[in-house]
Amino acid sequence: MEYLVSNEMTMMDKLQILSDAAKYDVACTSSGVDRKGNGRDMGNCLAGGICHSFSADGRCISLLKILFTNECIYDCKYCLNRRSNDIPRATFTPEEVCELTMQFYRRNYIEGLFLSSGIIQNPNYTMELIYRTIYLLRNRYRFNGYVHVKAIPGADPRLIQLTGYLADRMSVNLELPTAEGLKNLAPNKHRKTILKPMRQIQNGITENKNEIMLYRNAPRFVAGGQSTQMIIGATPENDFQIINVAENLYDKFSLKRVFYSAFVRVNEDKDLPALPGGPPLLREHRLYQADWLLRFYGFKAKELLSEDRPFFNVMLDPKEDWAVRHLEQFPVEINRAPYEMILRVPGIGVKSAMRIVNARRSASLDFNALKKIGVVLKRALYFITCNGRMMYHTKLEEDYIVRNLTADAKVKRQLGEDGMTYRQLSLFDDTTLAAQPTIVDSGKVLMGQM
Amino acid sequence: MEGTGTENIILICEDSMEGILTGIYEAYALRMPHDKISLQIGEEANFRLFTTYRKVVPEAVKAEKVMRTLKQRFWEKDYHDLFMALAAGDNRKAEAVYKTVVWGLSGKCKGSILAHMTDDAVRTVVELARRAGNELQRMREFLRFSEMENGILYALIGPKDNVLPMVTAHFADRLPMENFLIFDEVHNLYAIHPAGKEWFLMSGNVVEDKEDRTMEMSATEEYYQELFRGFCHSISIESRKNLKLQMNMLPLRFRPYMVEFQKK
């Protein structure tokens, strides 16, 4: 019966079903690998990655993100493709996936392929299908672009090893932050079987690095590193647990990225939380901010949160939150403080901190100079001094600073309909222009002076 | 000339890499204090007093000499950024690059010159380089090829800065065995890449004189465009819909060139 259906399906239907089924996978980055073209085959990779489009939810479209099939023998409660759901099912053939990838790539629609899959028959069979597809893509279609594949937990380690030599990035989904949550919502999955391939890939990458040091032309194994993702808000874990898990993954499994996915209630199930306010997007946002602090700013999870304060502040971002609780370390003198300390000032990022450290070698910096080199002072001004001076007469008191930092957030909340506006990082800060006109201003308008 | 000691000189350069580099060469050839000289692109509307205006005719030999010096004397990253700044569609670039080069060659500064962002000229160069670099990245991202009936890939772009050479280099590396053609309609430039051969640029006027024919799309082109449009639609999560974020990441000015935003 099902065979009949899938035979009648057009490519359009299949792509629609299988990209729709893959959309809750967050990892859509094409970064981490720098590979020049070889002058013959199609494709190259840029370390920074390339986003080719942005969908209506504002997420980037970088890879052709599809499932090989949305048939699944598992029955995870949070998943749209679970066995007990009555939804249209479809399966690609390896050739179809390759053809689609090549044609899209040629037209510069995508940066490569992201291939995941529901579990068909058993993990081994599924992994074999994935491997066959990637093998075909690399060897017959001679595709040299970016490939991200999922390692299926429970599959034969040899299959994962072989796939790793063809892929740029591999990932194993952690699904939920704790083993307990996994047991409740994904009865067929076990924490152990998830961590096993993760460890295997980690070891593979380390060994491969040693090989490459010895033999320059040794084949690359998962050159773009390994990532994972977990669903936030489907189970009752707190933020402290989640960032501890993330920190562990970075330290012990040397992951490149951990992705957080705000839980979207796609199934009706009594074990799933009701989310009247929609997916917990603000929480996801705060976790990503904290994730950045862990990876690039030298913070530790236990500095950001603790058992007594297990959740992030809704009003303040994690760095502001940390700073106002550690005022004894401020103000920071811009002209003398070490790079690591400048990095801890709210509102100053990696780029600004680098610029400060570089620029202060040739000239002493005052606030004007900071503005000129593109450092945004809106939040930083409460925490820094230039040659011993604060920018304004601000007090170094927790209440005072919090009030000022959040005053702006309130205005934003009134303006933006969802309470959050995401902005791409930019050098120049133009949100301060939204000042309300004063009575004098409106008078001037009436008099025709303005 | 009498009185050149007190007079300022403005060199008017052509808006091209060659033009500005020749301008820098001529500025050095004047053997005058550099603060008396400035470079400018195009004609001046408000003429200044006590100032001599001189036109600079671009010369490949002189430009090449300057280029060689810069390559030797500047850090690789700085050298790259100077050239990115020269690609920017902004008239401040000639003066900013000139003054940065003067400072860099004076030997007063150790290490990377572009790290000294408190200097106005340096800051302008960094800003322009960053802007042109962003535009280049945007083009790598948002350029869309369509396949013509003879198998040639064709793309139309409209970048603010003159980044076509860098864009073409990227795609030549990526698609070595494809015949492709990119047309920059803002700067009226064609980039042509024959399969397996070196690519080259051509001014739009030349191409139009030669031949004026419209190309037809290949039979399968419409099919793949439709597939991609469907993909972009189905990959989006309805309950996370955020058009403002989409707008921030992908401004409207790029959309007319992209298949997924073209209504059929």
XYZ file of C-alpha atoms in Angstrom:
714
model
C 0.000 0.000 0.000
C 2.643 2.482 1.061
C 4.757 1.527 -1.876
C 1.951 2.490 -4.181
C 1.700 5.909 -2.606
C 5.401 6.651 -2.814
C 5.531 5.543 -6.420
C 2.926 8.041 -7.431
C 4.651 10.812 -5.556
C 6.329 13.523 -7.560
C 9.699 14.931 -6.597
C 7.905 18.057 -5.456
C 5.770 16.133 -2.951
C 8.730 14.202 -1.632
C 10.855 17.288 -1.156
C 7.975 19.024 0.524
C 7.342 16.165 2.966
C 10.966 15.394 3.727
C 12.132 18.981 4.156
C 9.092 19.707 6.282
C 10.031 16.699 8.413
C 13.615 17.904 8.778
C 12.876 21.491 9.688
C 13.030 20.966 13.458
C 16.682 20.020 13.161
C 18.492 23.225 14.038
C 22.029 22.749 12.820
C 22.181 24.412 9.470
C 25.710 25.723 9.521
C 28.196 25.134 6.761
C 31.250 26.285 8.679
C 34.467 24.812 9.961
C 36.041 23.587 6.746
C 38.233 25.513 4.353
C 38.637 23.520 1.169
C 39.620 24.999 -2.148
C 38.181 23.659 -5.359
C 40.325 21.034 -7.045
C 39.931 22.537 -10.498
C 37.837 19.658 -11.787
C 34.948 18.744 -9.502
C 32.134 20.949 -8.407
C 32.413 22.522 -4.998
C 34.586 24.182 -2.370
C 34.120 25.156 1.269
C 34.700 28.378 3.169
C 35.600 28.209 6.845
C 33.085 30.868 7.779
C 30.236 29.094 6.056
C 27.730 30.671 3.705
C 24.020 31.236 4.288
C 22.178 31.251 1.011
C 18.776 32.405 2.048
C 16.609 33.085 5.061
C 13.204 31.538 5.563
C 10.165 33.310 6.974
C 11.159 32.366 10.534
C 14.440 34.206 10.019
C 16.593 31.085 10.202
C 19.292 30.652 7.637
C 19.054 28.245 4.734
C 22.553 27.038 4.127
C 22.246 23.364 3.403
C 19.666 21.278 1.623
C 18.186 20.043 4.884
C 16.209 16.874 4.302
C 15.443 13.513 5.806
C 16.237 10.480 3.719
C 12.935 9.074 4.882
C 10.332 10.081 7.441
C 9.341 6.498 8.127
C 10.369 5.664 11.647
C 10.186 2.639 13.893
C 10.571 4.775 17.014
C 7.834 6.533 18.886
C 9.404 9.602 20.480
C 6.637 11.722 21.914
C 7.962 15.096 20.797
C 8.637 14.074 17.205
C 6.404 14.723 14.233
C 7.624 11.583 12.473
C 6.909 9.158 15.296
C 5.461 5.802 14.381
C 2.033 6.492 15.859
C 1.413 9.657 13.826
C -0.761 9.372 10.756
C 1.121 11.558 8.307
C 2.133 11.167 4.671
C 5.401 9.244 4.447
C 8.018 9.427 1.739
C 11.471 8.065 0.983
C 14.120 9.355 -1.391
C 16.381 7.164 -3.425
C 20.122 7.902 -3.107
C 20.175 9.062 -6.751
C 17.357 11.522 -6.167
C 19.171 13.093 -3.233
C 22.392 13.392 -5.245
C 20.696 14.866 -8.294
C 18.856 17.429 -6.185
C 22.014 18.411 -4.313
C 24.026 18.853 -7.497
C 21.378 20.883 -9.291
C 20.723 23.154 -6.314
C 24.411 23.617 -5.652
C 25.136 24.544 -9.257
C 22.593 27.328 -9.078
C 24.066 28.576 -5.803
C 20.896 27.821 -3.849
C 22.712 25.822 -1.201
C 26.100 25.237 0.332
C 25.774 21.481 0.532
C 23.713 18.667 1.934
C 22.368 18.031 5.413
C 21.134 14.473 5.543
C 19.267 13.003 8.446
C 16.744 10.200 8.517
C 13.971 8.496 10.376
C 14.869 4.983 11.465
C 13.777 2.583 8.782
C 13.872 -1.146 9.713
C 16.822 -0.760 12.104
C 19.690 1.670 12.827
C 22.169 -0.303 10.727
C 19.986 -0.382 7.649
C 19.339 3.358 7.964
C 22.988 4.243 8.423
C 23.839 2.103 5.420
C 21.388 4.026 3.264
C 22.881 7.309 4.400
C 26.381 6.040 3.758
C 25.418 4.828 0.290
C 23.942 8.207 -0.580
C 26.987 10.156 0.551
C 29.309 7.665 -1.149
C 27.454 8.144 -4.404
C 27.472 11.905 -4.021
C 31.201 12.062 -3.395
C 32.378 9.394 -5.822
C 29.999 9.242 -8.740
C 28.632 12.771 -8.735
C 32.027 14.026 -7.522
C 30.580 16.610 -5.183
C 33.226 18.587 -3.318
C 30.973 20.863 -1.258
C 29.815 20.649 2.339
C 28.126 17.542 3.713
C 26.619 17.240 7.169
C 25.199 13.855 8.167
C 23.619 12.452 11.261
C 25.191 9.452 12.890
C 22.409 7.099 13.875
C 22.822 5.894 17.470
C 22.982 2.116 17.604
C 24.456 1.710 14.138
C 27.570 -0.364 13.512
C 30.701 1.681 14.429
C 32.318 0.665 11.134
C 29.511 2.310 9.172
C 29.904 5.501 11.177
C 33.652 5.409 10.602
C 33.216 5.035 6.831
C 30.651 7.816 6.674
C 32.951 10.066 8.686
C 35.575 9.942 5.954
C 33.056 11.319 3.451
C 31.357 13.956 5.605
C 32.515 17.394 6.709
C 30.476 17.439 9.843
C 28.675 14.742 11.781
C 26.234 15.084 14.588
C 24.443 12.841 17.018
C 21.347 14.350 18.552
C 21.321 14.407 22.309
C 17.550 15.048 21.941
C 16.945 16.003 25.587
C 19.334 17.454 28.166
C 19.100 14.656 30.726
C 18.847 10.867 30.652
C 15.665 11.052 32.677
C 13.911 13.286 30.182
C 14.966 10.966 27.412
C 13.477 7.989 29.217
C 10.146 9.767 29.590
C 9.754 11.135 26.113
C 11.817 8.846 23.900
C 11.311 5.336 25.244
C 13.305 3.706 22.405
C 16.394 5.845 22.868
C 19.010 5.564 25.556
C 21.567 8.039 26.717
C 24.323 5.436 26.456
C 23.695 4.571 22.822
C 23.677 8.290 21.984
C 26.973 9.027 23.711
C 28.737 6.012 22.200
C 28.909 7.218 18.589
C 29.652 10.723 19.884
C 32.725 9.397 21.662
C 33.663 7.339 18.620
C 33.575 10.392 16.348
C 35.566 12.413 18.864
C 38.271 9.749 18.983
C 38.191 9.464 15.204
C 38.800 13.197 14.833
C 41.707 13.156 17.301
C 43.350 10.152 15.606
C 42.842 11.734 12.219
C 44.588 14.917 13.369
C 47.634 12.856 14.295
C 47.556 11.033 10.971
C 47.390 14.286 9.061
C 50.390 15.542 10.961
C 52.344 12.511 9.764
C 50.892 12.156 6.289
C 49.727 15.393 4.764
C 47.408 13.685 2.314
C 45.685 11.322 4.716
C 41.912 11.375 4.187
C 40.091 13.834 6.431
C 37.699 12.495 9.030
C 34.817 14.865 9.922
C 37.006 17.915 9.295
C 34.297 20.355 10.346
C 33.927 18.801 13.765
C 30.986 17.354 15.582
C 27.821 19.006 16.820
C 24.680 18.041 18.677
C 21.333 19.507 19.597
C 18.866 19.323 22.433
C 15.263 20.316 22.843
C 14.580 23.020 25.391
C 11.366 23.208 27.338
C 9.885 19.758 26.659
C 11.176 18.408 29.961
C 11.485 20.161 33.347
C 15.287 20.703 33.383
C 16.477 24.136 34.466
C 18.948 26.371 32.638
C 21.736 25.534 35.082
C 21.476 21.826 34.214
C 21.369 22.588 30.528
C 24.475 24.767 30.403
C 26.300 22.276 32.581
C 25.479 19.574 30.049
C 26.679 21.875 27.281
C 29.904 22.646 29.110
C 30.536 18.952 29.615
C 29.954 18.276 25.937
C 32.450 20.979 24.983
C 35.063 19.864 27.493
C 34.733 16.096 27.434
C 33.486 15.424 23.907
C 35.239 18.385 22.232
C 32.101 19.305 20.320
C 32.224 22.184 17.898
C 28.712 23.367 18.620
C 25.759 22.538 20.821
C 22.450 23.689 19.386
C 19.360 24.463 21.418
C 15.942 24.055 19.944
C 12.936 25.648 21.597
C 10.324 22.959 21.925
C 7.508 23.209 19.407
C 4.445 21.213 20.320
C 3.706 19.295 17.154
C 1.978 16.321 18.794
C -0.874 16.112 21.243
C 0.456 14.058 24.119
C -0.282 14.128 27.804
C 3.426 13.910 28.659
C 4.267 17.050 26.727
C 3.983 20.475 28.338
C 1.347 22.872 27.049
C 2.904 26.056 25.760
C 0.278 28.781 25.676
C 2.859 31.446 24.836
C 4.336 29.554 21.911
C 7.814 27.989 21.861
C 10.183 29.263 24.616
C 12.142 31.447 22.232
C 13.508 33.871 24.813
C 14.863 30.974 26.852
C 16.517 29.536 23.762
C 17.999 32.965 23.043
C 19.456 33.260 26.558
C 20.946 29.768 26.281
C 22.667 30.679 23.037
C 24.034 33.839 24.664
C 25.367 31.760 27.539
C 26.769 29.233 25.078
C 28.783 31.996 23.438
C 30.065 33.097 26.841
C 31.271 29.544 27.470
C 32.994 29.182 24.127
C 34.488 32.583 23.371
C 34.488 34.657 26.546
C 36.163 32.339 29.031
C 33.176 31.939 31.321
C 32.384 28.776 33.264
C 28.862 27.452 33.694
C 29.030 27.759 37.476
C 29.894 31.452 37.192
C 26.730 32.192 35.256
C 24.208 30.233 37.270
C 24.060 28.171 40.451
C 21.775 25.690 42.206
C 20.064 28.591 44.005
C 19.634 30.648 40.851
C 19.033 28.005 38.211
C 17.366 30.197 35.578
C 18.583 33.053 33.440
C 17.235 36.522 34.014
C 14.499 37.449 31.571
C 15.389 41.125 31.549
C 19.183 40.976 31.523
C 21.407 38.980 29.246
C 23.706 36.465 30.980
C 26.742 38.733 30.809
C 24.947 41.760 32.264
C 23.507 39.487 34.896
C 26.983 38.256 35.828
C 28.436 41.768 35.815
C 25.881 43.345 38.148
C 26.449 40.534 40.622
C 30.225 41.021 40.501
C 30.517 44.783 40.745
C 33.638 44.402 42.895
C 35.526 43.592 39.666
C 34.419 46.826 38.026
C 35.000 49.454 36.753
C 37.469 48.146 34.205
C 40.147 50.564 33.013
C 40.117 50.396 29.233
C 43.729 51.507 28.811
C 45.260 48.977 31.174
C 42.956 46.026 31.843
C 43.915 42.652 30.331
C 42.029 41.438 27.267
C 40.226 38.767 29.291
C 38.732 41.360 31.608
C 37.680 43.708 28.815
C 35.908 40.757 27.263
C 33.808 40.456 30.398
C 32.353 43.956 30.129
C 28.698 43.860 29.010
C 28.278 45.297 25.535
C 31.854 44.599 24.481
C 32.340 41.600 22.241
C 35.341 39.770 20.882
C 35.777 42.174 17.991
C 35.526 45.339 20.089
C 37.873 43.923 22.717
C 40.449 43.095 20.036
C 40.148 46.574 18.594
C 40.642 48.175 21.995
C 43.719 46.104 22.747
C 45.187 46.895 19.329
C 44.317 50.581 19.272
C 45.558 51.370 22.770
C 49.069 50.423 21.734
C 49.402 53.539 19.594
C 47.283 55.999 21.553
C 45.625 56.417 24.898
C 41.892 55.856 24.477
C 39.151 58.128 25.708
C 35.408 57.646 25.247
C 35.426 59.540 21.995
C 38.122 57.272 20.613
C 36.141 54.230 21.727
C 33.119 55.481 19.830
C 35.269 56.112 16.800
C 36.670 52.611 16.672
C 33.144 51.292 16.831
C 32.723 50.164 20.422
C 29.094 50.425 21.483
C 28.970 52.185 24.819
C 25.296 51.992 25.621
C 25.698 49.163 28.095
C 29.453 49.253 28.595
C 29.517 52.801 29.991
C 28.364 51.668 33.444
C 31.314 49.328 33.779
C 34.359 51.054 32.322
C 36.711 53.952 32.883
C 39.050 55.661 30.432
C 42.128 57.050 32.194
C 40.284 56.824 35.480
C 37.130 58.626 34.354
C 33.648 57.256 33.900
C 31.749 58.503 30.880
C 28.906 60.048 32.869
C 28.219 60.366 36.580
C 26.935 56.850 36.885
C 26.840 54.984 40.156
C 28.392 51.582 40.549
C 25.352 50.125 42.307
C 23.410 47.048 41.338
C 19.928 48.606 41.531
C 20.920 51.701 39.655
C 22.610 49.823 36.808
C 19.848 47.260 36.475
C 17.263 49.999 36.292
C 19.154 51.735 33.529
C 19.939 48.610 31.565
C 16.353 47.425 31.618
C 14.768 50.807 30.975
C 15.738 50.392 27.382
C 14.528 46.814 27.288
C 11.097 48.022 28.390
C 10.882 50.450 25.506
C 11.889 47.658 23.171
C 9.238 45.385 24.568
C 6.594 47.966 23.840
C 7.823 48.471 20.325
C 8.403 44.897 19.257
C 5.277 42.813 19.129
C 6.881 39.660 20.473
C 8.979 41.333 23.106
C 12.197 40.480 21.342
C 14.001 41.912 18.441
C 16.917 39.979 17.162
C 19.482 42.059 15.445
C 22.473 41.123 13.483
C 25.611 42.307 15.226
C 26.585 45.648 13.829
C 29.288 48.116 14.547
C 27.030 51.049 14.992
C 24.260 51.248 17.427
C 21.252 53.040 16.077
C 18.525 51.933 18.472
C 19.184 54.924 20.694
C 17.656 57.153 18.055
C 14.178 56.122 19.105
C 13.897 59.006 21.564
C 10.428 60.379 22.140
C 9.874 63.975 21.001
C 9.654 66.422 23.872
C 6.920 68.998 24.346
C 9.293 71.656 23.074
C 9.840 69.613 19.911
C 6.140 69.272 19.209
C 5.753 72.984 19.824
C 8.443 73.664 17.280
C 6.701 71.458 14.776
C 3.482 73.403 15.281
C 5.300 76.708 14.831
C 6.862 75.438 11.683
C 10.375 75.681 13.053
C 11.155 72.029 12.509
C 55.712 76.454 -10.270
C 56.009 79.397 -7.968
C 54.325 79.329 -4.615
C 53.710 75.595 -4.509
C 55.043 75.599 -0.972
C 51.874 77.158 0.363
C 49.373 75.879 -2.123
C 47.334 72.723 -1.775
C 47.070 70.285 -4.624
C 44.137 68.036 -5.290
C 44.665 65.145 -7.647
C 41.535 64.033 -9.419
C 41.553 60.302 -10.094
C 39.414 58.006 -12.119
C 37.095 55.811 -10.056
C 39.001 52.571 -10.531
C 41.758 50.697 -8.791
C 44.220 51.674 -11.487
C 43.151 55.318 -11.320
C 43.601 55.657 -7.571
C 46.899 53.765 -7.489
C 48.234 56.020 -10.248
C 47.039 58.958 -8.160
C 49.093 57.717 -5.207
C 52.134 57.357 -7.495
C 51.718 60.917 -8.764
C 51.298 62.234 -5.224
C 54.684 60.785 -4.304
C 56.197 62.061 -7.553
C 55.272 65.632 -6.566
C 57.794 65.432 -3.711
C 55.801 67.712 -1.470
C 54.569 67.354 2.107
C 51.732 64.868 1.995
C 49.374 67.024 4.028
C 49.336 69.496 1.135
C 48.087 66.860 -1.279
C 44.795 65.089 -1.381
C 43.182 62.627 -3.721
C 39.682 62.854 -4.995
C 37.410 60.907 -7.270
C 35.468 62.720 -9.948
C 34.937 66.461 -10.403
C 34.581 68.895 -7.546
C 31.373 70.910 -7.354
C 32.720 73.506 -4.902
C 36.153 74.625 -5.918
C 38.432 75.607 -3.073
C 40.675 78.675 -2.928
C 44.466 78.428 -3.101
C 44.201 74.971 -4.510
C 45.450 73.523 -7.747
C 43.408 70.759 -9.334
C 45.176 68.231 -11.487
C 43.722 65.367 -13.433
C 45.469 62.035 -13.185
C 45.412 59.771 -16.211
C 45.445 56.114 -15.124
C 48.590 54.277 -16.170
C 48.943 50.562 -15.663
C 52.728 50.711 -15.165
C 52.534 53.252 -12.352
C 49.648 51.468 -10.673
C 51.582 48.228 -10.769
C 54.606 49.843 -9.138
C 52.495 51.104 -6.268
C 50.874 47.713 -5.951
C 54.242 45.974 -5.713
C 55.429 48.364 -3.012
C 52.267 47.875 -0.994
C 52.583 44.125 -1.243
C 56.146 44.254 0.052
C 55.678 46.774 2.796
C 52.275 45.964 4.253
C 50.949 43.026 6.193
C 49.057 40.594 4.039
C 45.771 41.289 5.812
C 46.284 45.050 5.536
C 47.170 44.743 1.861
C 43.994 42.782 1.277
C 41.884 45.304 3.207
C 43.341 48.248 1.299
C 42.198 46.662 -1.923
C 38.793 45.823 -0.541
C 38.457 49.489 0.431
C 39.341 50.476 -3.138
C 36.421 48.359 -4.353
C 33.933 50.213 -2.164
C 31.363 52.426 -3.837
C 32.274 55.484 -1.784
C 34.133 58.629 -2.821
C 36.108 58.919 0.404
C 38.156 55.872 -0.525
C 40.901 57.575 -2.583
C 41.904 60.026 0.126
C 41.608 57.489 2.950
C 43.701 54.850 1.197
C 46.280 57.455 0.175
C 46.739 58.802 3.704
C 46.856 55.290 5.161
C 49.524 54.296 2.659
C 51.549 57.408 3.514
C 51.419 56.564 7.191
C 52.248 52.924 6.571
C 55.239 53.714 4.353
C 56.571 56.397 6.694
C 57.864 53.609 8.937
C 56.495 55.317 12.048
C 54.209 52.444 12.767
C 55.137 48.903 13.716
C 52.952 45.930 12.963
C 49.542 46.113 11.387
C 48.708 49.634 10.333
C 44.966 48.998 10.219
C 44.923 48.198 13.938
C 45.425 51.904 14.657
C 41.807 52.765 14.306
C 41.976 56.033 16.189
C 43.347 57.596 13.000
C 40.614 58.956 10.748
C 42.016 57.717 7.445
C 42.698 54.250 8.833
C 39.222 54.072 10.282
C 37.685 55.031 6.974
C 39.721 52.356 5.202
C 38.660 49.720 7.722
C 35.048 50.784 7.471
C 35.065 50.727 3.666
C 36.903 47.410 3.546
C 34.409 45.926 5.930
C 31.504 47.245 3.905
C 32.881 45.934 0.624
C 33.740 42.643 2.300
C 30.173 42.310 3.532
C 28.846 43.070 0.091
C 31.128 40.407 -1.362
C 29.881 37.876 1.164
C 26.289 38.861 0.407
C 26.941 38.231 -3.287
C 28.439 34.819 -2.579
C 25.324 34.060 -0.587
C 22.507 35.538 -2.584
C 23.644 35.273 -6.186
C 21.446 32.877 -8.134
C 22.391 31.161 -11.350
C 19.842 30.015 -13.845
C 20.598 27.551 -16.575
C 20.143 28.718 -20.147
C 19.137 26.518 -23.040
C 22.754 26.037 -24.115
C 23.767 24.918 -20.609
C 25.377 28.212 -19.662
C 24.729 29.481 -16.139
C 23.698 33.102 -15.976
C 23.380 35.384 -12.964
C 22.349 39.003 -12.577
C 23.628 40.957 -9.585
C 23.353 44.530 -8.328
C 26.061 45.088 -5.678
C 26.745 48.525 -4.177
C 30.483 47.979 -4.316
C 32.578 46.808 -7.222
C 33.075 43.252 -6.010
C 32.476 41.383 -9.256
C 36.121 40.237 -9.661
C 36.160 38.673 -6.194
C 32.728 37.147 -6.690
C 33.827 35.605 -9.964
C 37.028 34.240 -8.444
C 34.914 32.501 -5.823
C 32.618 30.889 -8.356
C 35.448 29.993 -10.708
C 36.990 28.003 -7.868
C 33.670 26.451 -7.016
C 32.369 25.608 -10.488
C 35.508 25.010 -12.563
C 33.792 22.937 -15.239
C 30.811 25.210 -15.821
C 30.415 27.924 -18.406
C 29.038 30.846 -16.500
C 28.314 34.491 -16.961
C 27.679 37.087 -14.259
C 26.351 40.520 -15.110
C 26.746 43.376 -12.638
C 24.051 45.801 -13.719
C 25.148 48.584 -11.364
C 28.717 48.810 -12.667
C 27.779 47.553 -16.122
C 30.336 44.743 -16.105
C 30.292 41.189 -17.335
C 32.359 38.357 -15.898
C 32.779 35.418 -18.214
C 34.061 32.009 -17.188
C 34.535 29.399 -19.908
C 34.649 25.841 -18.545
C 38.135 24.815 -17.477
C 39.703 28.110 -18.529
C 40.637 31.445 -16.988
C 37.814 33.910 -16.399
C 37.830 37.504 -17.563
C 35.891 40.741 -17.213
C 34.263 42.732 -19.957
C 32.667 46.136 -19.966
C 28.950 46.052 -20.643
C 29.173 48.435 -23.612
C 31.496 46.123 -25.517
C 29.259 43.115 -25.071
C 26.121 44.909 -26.184
C 27.784 46.200 -29.324
C 28.811 42.718 -30.309
C 25.569 40.917 -30.004
C 22.183 41.620 -28.610
C 20.123 38.547 -28.128
C 18.024 37.292 -25.284
C 18.786 33.857 -23.954
C 16.081 31.324 -23.243
C 16.029 29.329 -20.043
C 16.640 25.600 -20.292
C 13.759 23.134 -20.079
C 14.493 21.939 -16.548
C 15.296 25.372 -15.110
C 11.729 26.217 -14.179
C 11.383 22.825 -12.472
C 14.366 23.334 -10.167
C 13.338 26.901 -9.378
C 9.930 25.650 -8.377
C 11.466 22.889 -6.239
C 13.644 25.397 -4.422
C 10.746 27.767 -3.859
C 8.798 24.887 -2.327
C 11.787 23.940 -0.185
C 12.194 27.468 1.187
C 8.550 27.474 2.099
C 8.373 24.089 3.794
C 11.628 24.505 5.761
C 10.208 27.447 7.704
C 8.580 26.802 11.095
C 5.201 28.510 11.313
C 5.166 28.949 15.098
C 8.544 30.746 14.984
C 7.579 33.085 12.177
C 9.606 36.296 12.377
C 9.579 38.396 9.234
C 11.506 41.189 10.880
C 14.416 38.880 11.578
C 14.266 37.651 8.015
C 14.392 41.260 6.863
C 17.434 41.981 9.037
C 19.305 39.028 7.639
C 18.187 39.377 4.053
C 17.366 42.992 3.160
C 14.803 43.697 0.491
C 17.258 45.098 -2.041
C 18.646 41.613 -2.727
C 15.322 39.901 -3.198
C 14.482 40.911 -6.765
C 17.552 38.912 -7.860
C 16.601 35.734 -5.989
C 14.353 33.001 -7.379
C 12.735 32.143 -4.056
C 11.287 35.649 -3.798
C 10.112 35.864 -7.380
C 6.441 35.097 -7.620
C 5.684 32.915 -10.546
